[in-house]
PDB file of C-alpha atoms in Angstrom:
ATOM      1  CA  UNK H 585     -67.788 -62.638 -28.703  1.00 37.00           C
ATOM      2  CA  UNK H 586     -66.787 -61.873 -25.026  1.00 49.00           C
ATOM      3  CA  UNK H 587     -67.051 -65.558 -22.974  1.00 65.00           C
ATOM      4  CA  UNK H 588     -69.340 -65.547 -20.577  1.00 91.00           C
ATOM      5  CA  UNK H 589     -68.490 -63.578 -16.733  1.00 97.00           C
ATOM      6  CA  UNK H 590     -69.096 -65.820 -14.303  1.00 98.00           C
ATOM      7  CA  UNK H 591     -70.503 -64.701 -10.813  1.00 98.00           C
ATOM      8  CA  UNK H 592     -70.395 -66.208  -7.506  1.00 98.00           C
ATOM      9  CA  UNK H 593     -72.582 -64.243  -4.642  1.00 98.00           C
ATOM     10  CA  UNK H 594     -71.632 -65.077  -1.175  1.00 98.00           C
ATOM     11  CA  UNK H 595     -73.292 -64.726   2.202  1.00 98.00           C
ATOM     12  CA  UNK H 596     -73.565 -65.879   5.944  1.00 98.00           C
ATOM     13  CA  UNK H 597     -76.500 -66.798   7.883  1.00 98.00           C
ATOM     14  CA  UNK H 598     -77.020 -67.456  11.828  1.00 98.00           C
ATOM     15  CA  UNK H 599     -79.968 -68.583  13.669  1.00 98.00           C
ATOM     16  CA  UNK H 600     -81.883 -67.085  10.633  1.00 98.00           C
ATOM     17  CA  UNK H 601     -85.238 -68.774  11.780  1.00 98.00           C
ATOM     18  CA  UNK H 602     -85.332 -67.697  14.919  1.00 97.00           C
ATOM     19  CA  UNK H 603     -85.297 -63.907  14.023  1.00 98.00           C
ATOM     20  CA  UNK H 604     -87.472 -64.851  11.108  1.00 98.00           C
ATOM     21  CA  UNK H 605     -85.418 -63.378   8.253  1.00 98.00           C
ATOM     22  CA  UNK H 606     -86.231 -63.559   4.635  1.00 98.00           C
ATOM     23  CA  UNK H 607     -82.349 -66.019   3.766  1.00 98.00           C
ATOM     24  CA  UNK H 608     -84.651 -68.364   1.802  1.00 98.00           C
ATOM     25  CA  UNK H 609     -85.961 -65.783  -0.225  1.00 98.00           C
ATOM     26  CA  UNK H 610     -82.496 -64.020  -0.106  1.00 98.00           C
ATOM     27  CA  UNK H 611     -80.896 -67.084  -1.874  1.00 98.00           C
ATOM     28  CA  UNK H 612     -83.545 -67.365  -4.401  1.00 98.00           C
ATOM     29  CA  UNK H 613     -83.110 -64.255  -5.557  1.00 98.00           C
ATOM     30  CA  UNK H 614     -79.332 -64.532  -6.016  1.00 98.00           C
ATOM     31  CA  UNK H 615     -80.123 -67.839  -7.700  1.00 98.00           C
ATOM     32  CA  UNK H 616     -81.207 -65.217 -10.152  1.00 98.00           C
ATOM     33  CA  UNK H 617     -77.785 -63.629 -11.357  1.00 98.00           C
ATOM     34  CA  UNK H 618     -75.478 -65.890  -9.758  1.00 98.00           C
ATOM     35  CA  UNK H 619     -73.610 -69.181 -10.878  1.00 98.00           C
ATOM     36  CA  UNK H 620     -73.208 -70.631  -7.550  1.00 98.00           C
ATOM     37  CA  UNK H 621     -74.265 -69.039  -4.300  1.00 98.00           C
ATOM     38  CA  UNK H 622     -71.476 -69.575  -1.183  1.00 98.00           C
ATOM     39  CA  UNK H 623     -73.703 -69.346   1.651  1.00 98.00           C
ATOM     40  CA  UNK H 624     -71.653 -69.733   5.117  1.00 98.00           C
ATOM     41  CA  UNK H 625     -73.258 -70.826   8.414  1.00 98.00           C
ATOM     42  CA  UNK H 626     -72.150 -69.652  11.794  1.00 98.00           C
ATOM     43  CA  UNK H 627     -73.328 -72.785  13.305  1.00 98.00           C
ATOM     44  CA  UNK H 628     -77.002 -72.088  13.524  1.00 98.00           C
ATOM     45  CA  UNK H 629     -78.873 -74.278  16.496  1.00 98.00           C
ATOM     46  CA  UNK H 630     -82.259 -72.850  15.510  1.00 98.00           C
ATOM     47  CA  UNK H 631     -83.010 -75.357  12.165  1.00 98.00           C
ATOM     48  CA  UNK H 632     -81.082 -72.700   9.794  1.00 98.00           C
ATOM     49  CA  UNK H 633     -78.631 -75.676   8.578  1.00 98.00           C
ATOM     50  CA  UNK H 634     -81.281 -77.803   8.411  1.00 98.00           C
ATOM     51  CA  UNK H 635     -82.968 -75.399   5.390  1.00 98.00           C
ATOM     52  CA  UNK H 636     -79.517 -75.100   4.272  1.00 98.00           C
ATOM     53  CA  UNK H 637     -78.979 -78.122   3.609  1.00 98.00           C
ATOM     54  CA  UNK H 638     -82.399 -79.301   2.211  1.00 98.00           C
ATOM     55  CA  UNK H 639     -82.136 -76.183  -0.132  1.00 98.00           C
ATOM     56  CA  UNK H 640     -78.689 -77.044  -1.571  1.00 98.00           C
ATOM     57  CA  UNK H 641     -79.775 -80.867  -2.196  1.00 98.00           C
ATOM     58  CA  UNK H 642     -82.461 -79.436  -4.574  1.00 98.00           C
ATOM     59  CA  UNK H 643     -79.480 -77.148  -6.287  1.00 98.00           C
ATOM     60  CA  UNK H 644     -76.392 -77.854  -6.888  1.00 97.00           C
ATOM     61  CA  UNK H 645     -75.304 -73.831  -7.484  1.00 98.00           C
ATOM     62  CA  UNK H 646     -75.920 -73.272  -3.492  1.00 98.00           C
ATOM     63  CA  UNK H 647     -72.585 -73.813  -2.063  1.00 98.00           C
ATOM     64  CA  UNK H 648     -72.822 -74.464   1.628  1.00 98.00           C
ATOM     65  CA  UNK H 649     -70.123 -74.419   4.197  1.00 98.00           C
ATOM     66  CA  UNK H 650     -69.889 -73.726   8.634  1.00 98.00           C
ATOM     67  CA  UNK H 651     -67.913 -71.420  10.537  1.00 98.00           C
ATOM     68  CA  UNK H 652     -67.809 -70.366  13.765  1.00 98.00           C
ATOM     69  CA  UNK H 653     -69.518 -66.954  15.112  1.00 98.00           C
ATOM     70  CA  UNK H 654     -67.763 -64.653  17.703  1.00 97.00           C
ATOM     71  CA  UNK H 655     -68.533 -61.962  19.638  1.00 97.00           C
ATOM     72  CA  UNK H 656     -66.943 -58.620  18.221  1.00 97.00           C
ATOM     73  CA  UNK H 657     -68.609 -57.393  14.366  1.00 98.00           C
ATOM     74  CA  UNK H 658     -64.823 -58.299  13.079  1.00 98.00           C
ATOM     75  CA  UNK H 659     -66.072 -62.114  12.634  1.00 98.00           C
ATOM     76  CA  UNK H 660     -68.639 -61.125   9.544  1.00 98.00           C
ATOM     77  CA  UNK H 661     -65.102 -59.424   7.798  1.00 98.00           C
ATOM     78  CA  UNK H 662     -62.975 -63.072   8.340  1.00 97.00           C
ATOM     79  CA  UNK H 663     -65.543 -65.043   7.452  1.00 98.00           C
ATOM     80  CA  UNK H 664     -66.406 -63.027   3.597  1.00 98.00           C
ATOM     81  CA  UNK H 665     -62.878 -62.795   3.065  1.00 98.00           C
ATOM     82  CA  UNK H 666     -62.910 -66.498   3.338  1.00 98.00           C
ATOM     83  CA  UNK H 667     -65.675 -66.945   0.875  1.00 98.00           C
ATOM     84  CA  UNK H 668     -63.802 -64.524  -1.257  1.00 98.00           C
ATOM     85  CA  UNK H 669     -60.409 -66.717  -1.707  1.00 98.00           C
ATOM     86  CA  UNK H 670     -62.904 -69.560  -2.151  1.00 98.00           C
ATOM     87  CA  UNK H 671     -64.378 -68.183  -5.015  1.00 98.00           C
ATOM     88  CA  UNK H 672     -60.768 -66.722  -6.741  1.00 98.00           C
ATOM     89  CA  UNK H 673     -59.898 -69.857  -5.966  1.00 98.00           C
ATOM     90  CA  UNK H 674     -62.394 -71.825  -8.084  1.00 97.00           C
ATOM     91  CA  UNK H 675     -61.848 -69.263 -11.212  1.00 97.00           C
ATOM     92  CA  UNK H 676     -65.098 -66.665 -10.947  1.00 98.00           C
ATOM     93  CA  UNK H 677     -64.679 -63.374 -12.249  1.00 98.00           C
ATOM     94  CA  UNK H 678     -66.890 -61.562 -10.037  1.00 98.00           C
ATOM     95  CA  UNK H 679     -67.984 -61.949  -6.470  1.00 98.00           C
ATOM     96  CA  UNK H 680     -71.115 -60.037  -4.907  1.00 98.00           C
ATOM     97  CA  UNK H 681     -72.748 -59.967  -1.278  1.00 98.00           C
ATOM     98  CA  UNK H 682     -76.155 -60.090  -0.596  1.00 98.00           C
ATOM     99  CA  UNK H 683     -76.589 -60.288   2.773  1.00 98.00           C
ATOM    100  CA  UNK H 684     -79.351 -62.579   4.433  1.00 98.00           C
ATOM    101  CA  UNK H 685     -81.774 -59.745   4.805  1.00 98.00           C
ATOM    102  CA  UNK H 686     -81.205 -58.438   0.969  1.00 98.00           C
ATOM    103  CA  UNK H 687     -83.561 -59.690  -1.865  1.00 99.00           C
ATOM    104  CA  UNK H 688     -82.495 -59.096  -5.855  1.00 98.00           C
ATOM    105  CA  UNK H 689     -84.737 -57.038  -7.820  1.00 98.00           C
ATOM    106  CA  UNK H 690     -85.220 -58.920 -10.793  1.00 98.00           C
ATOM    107  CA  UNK H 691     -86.331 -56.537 -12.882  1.00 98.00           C
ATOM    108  CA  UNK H 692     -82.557 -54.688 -12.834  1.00 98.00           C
ATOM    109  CA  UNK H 693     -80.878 -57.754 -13.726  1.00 98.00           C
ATOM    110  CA  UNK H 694     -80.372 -57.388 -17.684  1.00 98.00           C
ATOM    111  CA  UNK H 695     -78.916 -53.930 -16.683  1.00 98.00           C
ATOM    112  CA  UNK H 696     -76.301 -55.365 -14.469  1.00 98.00           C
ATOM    113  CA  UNK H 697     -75.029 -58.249 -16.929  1.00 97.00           C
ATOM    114  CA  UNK H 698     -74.238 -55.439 -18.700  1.00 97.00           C
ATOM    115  CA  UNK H 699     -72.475 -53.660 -15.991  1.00 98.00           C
ATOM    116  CA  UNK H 700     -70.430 -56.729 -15.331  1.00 98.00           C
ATOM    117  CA  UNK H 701     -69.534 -56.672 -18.962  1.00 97.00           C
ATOM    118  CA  UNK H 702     -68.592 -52.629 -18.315  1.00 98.00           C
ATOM    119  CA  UNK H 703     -66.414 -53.438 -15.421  1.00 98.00           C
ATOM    120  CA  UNK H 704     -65.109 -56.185 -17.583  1.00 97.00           C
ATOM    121  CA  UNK H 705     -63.569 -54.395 -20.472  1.00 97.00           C
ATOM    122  CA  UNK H 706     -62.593 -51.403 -18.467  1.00 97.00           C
ATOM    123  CA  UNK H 707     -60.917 -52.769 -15.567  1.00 96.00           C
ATOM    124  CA  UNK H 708     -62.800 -51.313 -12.461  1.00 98.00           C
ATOM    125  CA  UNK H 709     -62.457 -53.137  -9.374  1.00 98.00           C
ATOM    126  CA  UNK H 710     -65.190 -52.563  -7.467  1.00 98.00           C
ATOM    127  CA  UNK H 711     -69.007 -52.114  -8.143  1.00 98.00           C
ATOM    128  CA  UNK H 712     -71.916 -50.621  -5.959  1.00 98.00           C
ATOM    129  CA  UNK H 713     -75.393 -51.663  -5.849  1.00 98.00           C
ATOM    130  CA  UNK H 714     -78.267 -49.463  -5.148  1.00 98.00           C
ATOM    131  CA  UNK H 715     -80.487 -50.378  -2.030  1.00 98.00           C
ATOM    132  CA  UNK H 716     -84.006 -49.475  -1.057  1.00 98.00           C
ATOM    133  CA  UNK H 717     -84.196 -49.801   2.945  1.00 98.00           C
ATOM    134  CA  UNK H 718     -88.017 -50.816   3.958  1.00 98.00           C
ATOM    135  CA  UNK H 719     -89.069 -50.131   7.671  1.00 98.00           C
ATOM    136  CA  UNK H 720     -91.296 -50.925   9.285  1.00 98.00           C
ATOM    137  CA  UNK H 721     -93.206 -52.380   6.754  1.00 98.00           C
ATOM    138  CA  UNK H 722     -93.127 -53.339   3.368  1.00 98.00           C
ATOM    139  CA  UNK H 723     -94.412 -50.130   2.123  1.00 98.00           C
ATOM    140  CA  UNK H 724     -92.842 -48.003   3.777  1.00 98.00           C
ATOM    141  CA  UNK H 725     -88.722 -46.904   2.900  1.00 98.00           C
ATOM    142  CA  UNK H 726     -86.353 -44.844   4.726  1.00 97.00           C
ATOM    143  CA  UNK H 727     -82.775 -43.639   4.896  1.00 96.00           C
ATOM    144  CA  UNK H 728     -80.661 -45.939   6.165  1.00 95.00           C
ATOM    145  CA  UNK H 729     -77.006 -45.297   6.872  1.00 94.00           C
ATOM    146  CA  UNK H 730     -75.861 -45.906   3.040  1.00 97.00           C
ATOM    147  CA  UNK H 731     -77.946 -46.040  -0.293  1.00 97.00           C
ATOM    148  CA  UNK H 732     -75.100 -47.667  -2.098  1.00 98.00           C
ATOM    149  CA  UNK H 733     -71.780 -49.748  -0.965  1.00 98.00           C
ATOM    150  CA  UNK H 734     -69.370 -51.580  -2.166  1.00 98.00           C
ATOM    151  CA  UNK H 735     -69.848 -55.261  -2.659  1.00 98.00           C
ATOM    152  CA  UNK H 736     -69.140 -56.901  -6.038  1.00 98.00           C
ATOM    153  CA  UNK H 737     -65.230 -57.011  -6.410  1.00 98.00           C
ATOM    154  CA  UNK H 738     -63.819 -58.427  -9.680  1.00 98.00           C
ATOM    155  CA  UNK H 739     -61.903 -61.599  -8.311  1.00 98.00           C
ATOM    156  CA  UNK H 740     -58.583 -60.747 -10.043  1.00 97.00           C
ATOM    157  CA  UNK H 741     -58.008 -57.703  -7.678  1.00 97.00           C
ATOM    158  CA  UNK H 742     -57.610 -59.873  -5.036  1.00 97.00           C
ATOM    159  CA  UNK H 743     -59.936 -56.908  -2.976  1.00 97.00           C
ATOM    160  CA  UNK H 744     -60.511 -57.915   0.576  1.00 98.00           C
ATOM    161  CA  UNK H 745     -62.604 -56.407   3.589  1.00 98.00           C
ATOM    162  CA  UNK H 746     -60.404 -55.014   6.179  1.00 95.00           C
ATOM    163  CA  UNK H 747     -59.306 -57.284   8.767  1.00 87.00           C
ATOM    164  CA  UNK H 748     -61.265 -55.533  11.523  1.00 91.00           C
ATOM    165  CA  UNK H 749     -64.291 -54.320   9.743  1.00 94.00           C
ATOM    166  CA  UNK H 750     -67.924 -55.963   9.924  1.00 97.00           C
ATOM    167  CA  UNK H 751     -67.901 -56.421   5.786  1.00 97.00           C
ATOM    168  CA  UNK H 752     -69.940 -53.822   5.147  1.00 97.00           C
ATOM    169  CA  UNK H 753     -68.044 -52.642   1.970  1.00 98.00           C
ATOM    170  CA  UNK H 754     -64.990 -52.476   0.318  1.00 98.00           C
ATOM    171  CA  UNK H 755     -62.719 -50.359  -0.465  1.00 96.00           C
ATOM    172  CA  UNK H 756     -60.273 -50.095  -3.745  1.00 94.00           C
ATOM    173  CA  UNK H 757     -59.010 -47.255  -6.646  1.00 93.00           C
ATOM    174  CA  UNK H 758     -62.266 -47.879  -8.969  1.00 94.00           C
ATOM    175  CA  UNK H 759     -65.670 -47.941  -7.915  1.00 98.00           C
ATOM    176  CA  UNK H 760     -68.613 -48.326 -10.472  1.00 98.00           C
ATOM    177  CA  UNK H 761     -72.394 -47.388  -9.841  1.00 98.00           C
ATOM    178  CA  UNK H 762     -74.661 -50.605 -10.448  1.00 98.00           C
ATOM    179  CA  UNK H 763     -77.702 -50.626 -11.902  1.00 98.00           C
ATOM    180  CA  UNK H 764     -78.497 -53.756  -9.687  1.00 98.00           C
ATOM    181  CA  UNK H 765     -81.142 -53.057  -6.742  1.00 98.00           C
ATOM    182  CA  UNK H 766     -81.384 -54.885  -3.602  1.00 98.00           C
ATOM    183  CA  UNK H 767     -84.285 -54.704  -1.181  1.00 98.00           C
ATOM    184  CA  UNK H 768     -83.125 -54.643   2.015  1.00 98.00           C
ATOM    185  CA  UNK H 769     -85.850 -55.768   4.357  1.00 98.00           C
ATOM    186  CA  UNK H 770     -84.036 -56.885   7.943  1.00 98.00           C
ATOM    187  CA  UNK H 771     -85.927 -53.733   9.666  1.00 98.00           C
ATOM    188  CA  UNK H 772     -89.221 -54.891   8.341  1.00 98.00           C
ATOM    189  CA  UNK H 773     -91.150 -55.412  11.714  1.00 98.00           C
ATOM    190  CA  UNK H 774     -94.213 -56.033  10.772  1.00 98.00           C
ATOM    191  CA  UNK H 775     -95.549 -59.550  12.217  1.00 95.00           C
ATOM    192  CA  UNK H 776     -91.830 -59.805  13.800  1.00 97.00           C
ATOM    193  CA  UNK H 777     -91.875 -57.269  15.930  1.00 98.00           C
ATOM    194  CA  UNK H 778     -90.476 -59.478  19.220  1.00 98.00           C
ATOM    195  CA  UNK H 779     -87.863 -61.357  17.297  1.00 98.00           C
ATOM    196  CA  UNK H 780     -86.717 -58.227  15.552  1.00 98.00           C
ATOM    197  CA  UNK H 781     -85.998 -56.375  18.531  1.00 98.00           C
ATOM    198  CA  UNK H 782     -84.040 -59.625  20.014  1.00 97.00           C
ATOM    199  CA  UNK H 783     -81.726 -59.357  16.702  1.00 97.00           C
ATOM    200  CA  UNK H 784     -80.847 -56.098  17.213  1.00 97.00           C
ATOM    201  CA  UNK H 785     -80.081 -56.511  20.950  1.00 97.00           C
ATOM    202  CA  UNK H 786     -78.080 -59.787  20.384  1.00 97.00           C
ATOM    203  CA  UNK H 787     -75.843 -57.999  17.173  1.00 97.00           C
ATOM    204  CA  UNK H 788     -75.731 -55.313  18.592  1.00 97.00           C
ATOM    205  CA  UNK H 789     -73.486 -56.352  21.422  1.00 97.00           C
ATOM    206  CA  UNK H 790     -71.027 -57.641  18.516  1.00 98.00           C
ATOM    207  CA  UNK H 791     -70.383 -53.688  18.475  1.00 98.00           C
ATOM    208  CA  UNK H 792     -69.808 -53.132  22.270  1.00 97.00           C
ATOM    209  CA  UNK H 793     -66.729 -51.497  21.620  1.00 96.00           C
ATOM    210  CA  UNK H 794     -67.958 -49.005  19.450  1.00 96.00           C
ATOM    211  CA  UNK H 795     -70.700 -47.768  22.237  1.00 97.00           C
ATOM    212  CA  UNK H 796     -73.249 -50.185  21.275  1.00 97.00           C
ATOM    213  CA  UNK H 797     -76.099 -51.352  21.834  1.00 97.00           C
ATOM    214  CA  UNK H 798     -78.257 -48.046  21.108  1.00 97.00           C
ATOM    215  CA  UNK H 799     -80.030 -47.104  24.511  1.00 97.00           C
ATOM    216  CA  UNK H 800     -83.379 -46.585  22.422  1.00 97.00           C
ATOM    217  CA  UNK H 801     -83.041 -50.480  21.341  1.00 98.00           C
ATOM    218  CA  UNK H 802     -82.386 -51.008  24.792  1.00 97.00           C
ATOM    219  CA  UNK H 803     -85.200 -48.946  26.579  1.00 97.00           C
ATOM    220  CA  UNK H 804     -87.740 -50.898  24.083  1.00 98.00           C
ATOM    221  CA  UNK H 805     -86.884 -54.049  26.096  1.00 97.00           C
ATOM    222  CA  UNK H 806     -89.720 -53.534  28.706  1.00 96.00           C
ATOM    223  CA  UNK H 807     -92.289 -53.764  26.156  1.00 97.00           C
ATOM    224  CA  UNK H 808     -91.091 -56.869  24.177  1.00 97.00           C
ATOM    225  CA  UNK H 809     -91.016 -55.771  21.018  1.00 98.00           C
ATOM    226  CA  UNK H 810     -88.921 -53.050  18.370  1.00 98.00           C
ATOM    227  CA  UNK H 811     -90.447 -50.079  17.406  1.00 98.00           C
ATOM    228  CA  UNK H 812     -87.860 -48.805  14.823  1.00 98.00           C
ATOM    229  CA  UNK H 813     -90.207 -45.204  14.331  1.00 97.00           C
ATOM    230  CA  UNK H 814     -89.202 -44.453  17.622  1.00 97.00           C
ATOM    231  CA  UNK H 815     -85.670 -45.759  17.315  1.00 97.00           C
ATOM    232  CA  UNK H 816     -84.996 -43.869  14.105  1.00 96.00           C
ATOM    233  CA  UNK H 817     -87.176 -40.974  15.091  1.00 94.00           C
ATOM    234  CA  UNK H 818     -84.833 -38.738  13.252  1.00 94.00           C
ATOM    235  CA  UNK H 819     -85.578 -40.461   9.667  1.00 95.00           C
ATOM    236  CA  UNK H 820     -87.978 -39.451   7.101  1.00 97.00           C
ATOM    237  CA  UNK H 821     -89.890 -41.778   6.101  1.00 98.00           C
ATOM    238  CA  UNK H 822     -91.664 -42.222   2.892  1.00 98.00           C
ATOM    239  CA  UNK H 823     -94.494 -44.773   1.093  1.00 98.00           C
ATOM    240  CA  UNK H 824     -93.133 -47.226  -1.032  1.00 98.00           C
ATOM    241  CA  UNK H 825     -95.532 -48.339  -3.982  1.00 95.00           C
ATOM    242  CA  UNK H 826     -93.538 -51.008  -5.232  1.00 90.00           C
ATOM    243  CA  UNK H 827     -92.401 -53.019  -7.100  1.00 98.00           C
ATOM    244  CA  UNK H 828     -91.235 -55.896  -4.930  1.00 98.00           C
ATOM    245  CA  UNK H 829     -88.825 -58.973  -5.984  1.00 98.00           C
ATOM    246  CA  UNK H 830     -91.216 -61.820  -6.553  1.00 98.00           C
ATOM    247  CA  UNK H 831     -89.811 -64.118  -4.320  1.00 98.00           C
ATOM    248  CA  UNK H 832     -90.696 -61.319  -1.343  1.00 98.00           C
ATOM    249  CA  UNK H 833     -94.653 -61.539  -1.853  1.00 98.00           C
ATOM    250  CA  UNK H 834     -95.955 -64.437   0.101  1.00 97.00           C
ATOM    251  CA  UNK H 835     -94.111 -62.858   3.291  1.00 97.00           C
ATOM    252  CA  UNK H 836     -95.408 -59.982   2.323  1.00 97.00           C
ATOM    253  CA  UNK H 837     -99.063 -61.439   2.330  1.00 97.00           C
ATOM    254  CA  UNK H 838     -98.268 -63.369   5.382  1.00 96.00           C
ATOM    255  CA  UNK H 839     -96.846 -60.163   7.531  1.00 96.00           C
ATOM    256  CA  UNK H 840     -99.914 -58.066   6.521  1.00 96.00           C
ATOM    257  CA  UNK H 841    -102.773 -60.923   6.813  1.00 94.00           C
ATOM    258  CA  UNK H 842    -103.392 -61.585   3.775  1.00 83.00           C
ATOM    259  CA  UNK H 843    -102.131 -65.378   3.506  1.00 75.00           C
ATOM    260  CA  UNK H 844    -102.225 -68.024   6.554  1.00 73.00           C
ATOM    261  CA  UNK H 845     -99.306 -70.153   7.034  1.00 61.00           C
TER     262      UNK H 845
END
């Protein structure tokens, strides 16, 4: 009988409340699949370390550690490869990403143990999970600039982001399609719609270089507020009827009025 594969997801958080993203929920969900969950902070002022810290006295399989931020998208690369010797280091055989703003789909998990056990026994390198992009609400999907990338590297490739990438994916010889789903929910507006548009204005500057910020972000800033519709006006997009991840439905409830705080 094959020993069991052990899985380490990793992650990096800043000034999370403020924006009012879903990294609680996020690290819930990984709690889900993962062994221990690495979750780096880029020195958050805003009470982020403060949840951080609270949430990884209650569990001992969140990992926290600090960081600092910078100003060009090349920081979010240094700072996963980091994680990523971390967790070679302590013996994992698999590492995964799931950003702050990405919630596990539970009911996909039994598929992707067996995935893992796939990439296992053949050798691949590098695995892809499928995401589901919600905007501007939760029932609502569109487009976004990839459905799948690479994320979960098997730890004895010693696979790295490129030194001047943002850590969006990887890139190696052998690439396998997960059956794991992510929601990824950062350009859910709904009941955020001030704080979302700050996000994008503040990241967005990360990628200066690259001829950002988008002027349509940037011509919202009179009204206070992100209208991604008009931002993305050349998407399609299409009602979502569910399911969600479990640990997504009381901010679901909450955004659409349905449950006080």
């Amino acid at each position: 009988m094959m020993s069991k594969l052990m899985l380490g997801v990793y992650t990096y958080v800043r000034d999370c409340v403020k924006i009012d993203y879903p990294f609680v929920e996020s690290i819930q969900s990984s709690l889900l699949i993962a062994d221990r969950v690495f979750v780096c902070d880029a020195y958050s002022t805003d009470g982020t370390w403060e949840i951080l810290q609270a949430l990884a006295a209650c569990d001992t399989r969140i990992q926290i550690m600090r960081h600092p931020w910078g100003d060009h998208y090349s920081v979010q690369g240094r700072i996963c490869n980091g994680m990523l010797e971390r967790i070679t280091a302590e013996g994992y055989d698999f590492a995964l990403q799931v950003q702050a703003d990405e919630i596990v789909c539970e009911w996909t998990i039994e598929s992707f143990r067996r995935d893992l056990e796939h990439m296992h026994v053949t050798n691949i390198g590098l695995g892809r999970p499928r995401y589901i992009h919600l905007c501007p609400n939760y029932r609502t999907e569109f487009p976004f600039i990839y459905d799948r990338k690479a994320v979960l590297s098997r730890c004895s490739h010693q696979l790295r982001y490129d030194g001047d990438s943002d850590a969006c994916a990887m890139v190696g010889p052998s690439v396998f399609d997960l059956h794991l789903q992510l929601h990824h929910v950062g350009k859910v507006q709904l009941g955020r719609e001030a704080k979302a548009l700050a996000k994008e204005l503040e990241f967005q500057m990360m990628y200066e270089s690259l001829g950002f910020p988008d002027p349509k972000f940037v011509a919202q800033k009179a009204s206070g507020k992100v209208d991604y519709p008009v931002a993305f006006a050349n998407a399609t997009f299409t009602p979502y009827n569910g399911p969600w991840p479990a640990v997504i439905l009381p901010r679901i409830a909450r955004a659409e009025g349905r449950l006080q705080d």
